[in-house]
Amino acid sequence: GTTTNQTVTINNSTIKVPNGMGVYFPSTGKLTINGGSIEANTGVQICAGSLEITGNPTIKATATAAEAISSGSILDAAVSIVGGRSGYGAMGQVTIDSGSFTSASGIEAVQAYTVNSNNQKADWTDAEAKVNISGGSYSTPVRENLCAEGFVPVTKANADGLYEVTK
């Protein structure tokens, strides 16, 4: 989290972390995930900077319950966006245009929140201005405020039991 303005691109890679974080990006700059697969307790977590997910990756979170929040990474979802977190840089744009995103039963596939002064998850009021989901399939319906302009969540699962967004 102390290095700034980094550009990290992950192209068609396989990342498997049985007991940890697949990709953790706590710094300003841009993280791009283009294709590939990630399987870990949390697939991808971003706490600052920008994130672009494209190229139809498969991202699976295996954590069965969110861990206690302290500092650093938080194990929870396929895509975890922690905006406005004290001590971290500014959050840029998060865009997801394709992919398959699954979390363990009862855990949202995509989470967007902040951490309050009591180290608890709290509403991130700027989420809808920063997160733009326009494609992909998800193990839970996407929250409407995370959809890109002109897109809405589909609340009925498809034949694979996954939820999508539509224009």
Coordinates of C-alpha atoms in Angstrom, one line a residue:
G1 CA 0.0 0.0 0.0
T2 CA 3.0 2.4 0.1
T3 CA 4.0 2.1 -3.5
T4 CA 1.9 4.3 -5.8
N5 CA 1.0 4.6 -9.4
Q6 CA 1.7 1.0 -10.3
T7 CA 0.4 -0.7 -13.4
V8 CA -0.2 -4.5 -13.1
T9 CA -1.6 -6.6 -15.9
I10 CA -2.5 -10.2 -15.4
N11 CA -3.0 -11.9 -18.8
N12 CA -4.6 -15.4 -19.1
S13 CA -2.9 -16.6 -15.9
T14 CA -3.9 -19.3 -13.4
I15 CA -3.7 -18.3 -9.8
K16 CA -4.7 -20.8 -7.1
V17 CA -4.2 -19.9 -3.4
P18 CA -5.9 -22.4 -1.2
N19 CA -5.7 -20.4 2.1
G20 CA -5.3 -16.8 1.1
M21 CA -5.8 -13.9 -1.3
G22 CA -5.7 -14.4 -5.0
V23 CA -4.8 -10.8 -6.0
Y24 CA -4.6 -8.0 -3.5
F25 CA -4.1 -4.4 -4.9
P26 CA -3.9 -1.8 -2.1
S27 CA -2.2 0.9 -4.0
T28 CA -2.9 3.7 -6.5
G29 CA -2.4 2.8 -10.2
K30 CA -4.3 0.3 -12.3
L31 CA -4.8 -3.5 -12.0
T32 CA -6.0 -5.2 -15.2
I33 CA -7.1 -8.8 -15.2
N34 CA -7.5 -10.2 -18.8
G35 CA -8.8 -13.7 -18.9
G36 CA -7.4 -16.6 -16.9
S37 CA -8.6 -18.0 -13.6
I38 CA -8.2 -17.2 -10.0
E39 CA -9.3 -19.4 -7.1
A40 CA -8.6 -18.3 -3.5
N41 CA -10.4 -17.4 -0.3
T42 CA -10.9 -14.0 -1.9
G43 CA -10.4 -13.8 -5.7
V44 CA -9.5 -10.1 -6.2
Q45 CA -9.5 -7.3 -3.7
I46 CA -8.7 -3.7 -4.5
C47 CA -8.4 -0.9 -1.8
A48 CA -7.2 1.9 -4.0
G49 CA -6.5 2.7 -7.7
S50 CA -8.4 1.3 -10.6
L51 CA -9.5 -2.2 -11.7
E52 CA -10.5 -3.5 -15.1
I53 CA -11.7 -7.1 -15.5
T54 CA -12.1 -8.2 -19.1
G55 CA -11.4 -11.2 -21.3
N56 CA -13.9 -13.5 -19.6
P57 CA -11.8 -14.7 -16.5
T58 CA -13.1 -17.2 -14.0
I59 CA -12.8 -15.9 -10.4
K60 CA -13.9 -18.1 -7.5
A61 CA -13.8 -17.2 -3.8
T62 CA -13.7 -20.2 -1.4
A63 CA -14.0 -18.3 2.0
T64 CA -17.1 -19.6 3.8
A65 CA -17.3 -16.6 6.1
A66 CA -15.9 -13.1 6.1
E67 CA -13.0 -12.9 8.5
A68 CA -12.6 -10.2 11.2
I69 CA -11.5 -6.9 9.7
S70 CA -8.3 -5.4 10.9
S71 CA -5.7 -4.0 8.5
G72 CA -4.6 -5.3 5.2
S73 CA -6.6 -7.8 3.1
I74 CA -10.0 -9.1 4.0
L75 CA -11.1 -12.5 3.0
D76 CA -14.6 -12.5 1.6
A77 CA -15.7 -12.4 -2.1
A78 CA -14.8 -13.2 -5.7
V79 CA -14.4 -9.5 -6.3
S80 CA -14.0 -7.3 -3.2
I81 CA -13.9 -3.5 -3.6
V82 CA -13.0 -1.6 -0.4
G83 CA -13.4 2.1 -1.2
G84 CA -12.7 5.1 1.0
R85 CA -10.7 3.1 3.5
S86 CA -8.7 5.1 5.9
G87 CA -4.9 5.0 5.2
Y88 CA -5.3 3.9 1.5
G89 CA -5.1 6.0 -1.7
A90 CA -8.0 7.2 -3.7
M91 CA -10.3 4.7 -5.4
G92 CA -10.4 5.0 -9.2
Q93 CA -12.8 3.3 -11.6
V94 CA -13.7 -0.4 -11.4
T95 CA -15.0 -1.9 -14.6
I96 CA -16.1 -5.5 -15.2
D97 CA -17.3 -6.4 -18.7
S98 CA -17.1 -10.2 -18.7
G99 CA -16.2 -13.3 -16.6
S100 CA -17.6 -15.8 -14.2
F101 CA -17.6 -14.8 -10.5
T102 CA -18.5 -17.1 -7.7
S103 CA -18.3 -16.9 -3.9
A104 CA -19.2 -19.5 -1.3
S105 CA -22.9 -19.9 -0.4
G106 CA -24.4 -16.9 1.3
I107 CA -21.5 -14.5 0.3
E108 CA -22.0 -11.9 -2.4
A109 CA -20.0 -12.5 -5.6
V110 CA -19.1 -8.8 -5.8
Q111 CA -18.8 -6.7 -2.7
A112 CA -18.3 -3.0 -2.5
Y113 CA -18.0 -1.4 0.9
T114 CA -15.8 0.7 3.2
V115 CA -14.4 -0.1 6.6
N116 CA -15.5 2.2 9.5
S117 CA -13.5 3.3 12.5
N118 CA -14.8 0.2 14.4
N119 CA -13.3 -2.1 11.8
Q120 CA -16.7 -3.1 10.5
K121 CA -18.0 -3.2 6.9
A122 CA -20.0 -0.1 6.2
D123 CA -21.9 1.4 3.2
W124 CA -19.5 3.0 0.7
T125 CA -21.5 6.0 -0.5
D126 CA -19.4 6.6 -3.6
A127 CA -19.7 3.0 -4.9
E128 CA -22.1 3.8 -7.7
A129 CA -19.9 6.5 -9.1
K130 CA -16.9 4.2 -9.2
V131 CA -18.1 0.7 -10.0
N132 CA -19.3 -0.2 -13.5
I133 CA -20.4 -3.7 -14.2
S134 CA -21.7 -4.3 -17.7
G135 CA -21.2 -8.1 -18.2
G136 CA -20.3 -11.4 -16.6
S137 CA -22.2 -14.0 -14.6
Y138 CA -22.3 -14.1 -10.8
S139 CA -23.2 -16.6 -8.0
T140 CA -25.5 -13.9 -6.5
P141 CA -27.3 -11.0 -8.1
V142 CA -25.2 -7.9 -8.6
R143 CA -26.3 -4.9 -6.5
E144 CA -28.1 -2.4 -8.8
N145 CA -25.8 0.5 -7.7
L146 CA -22.8 -1.4 -9.0
C147 CA -24.1 -1.8 -12.6
A148 CA -22.8 0.5 -15.3
E149 CA -25.1 3.2 -16.6
G150 CA -27.9 1.7 -18.7
F151 CA -27.4 -1.8 -17.1
V152 CA -29.5 -3.6 -14.5
P153 CA -29.1 -6.8 -12.5
V154 CA -31.0 -9.9 -13.6
T155 CA -32.6 -11.4 -10.5
K156 CA -33.5 -14.8 -12.0
A157 CA -30.6 -17.3 -12.4
N158 CA -29.7 -18.6 -15.8
A159 CA -29.5 -22.3 -16.7
D160 CA -26.1 -22.5 -15.0
G161 CA -27.6 -21.1 -11.7
L162 CA -25.7 -17.8 -12.2
Y163 CA -27.0 -14.2 -12.4
E164 CA -26.2 -11.6 -15.1
V165 CA -26.6 -8.0 -15.9
T166 CA -28.5 -6.7 -18.9
K167 CA -28.8 -3.5 -20.8

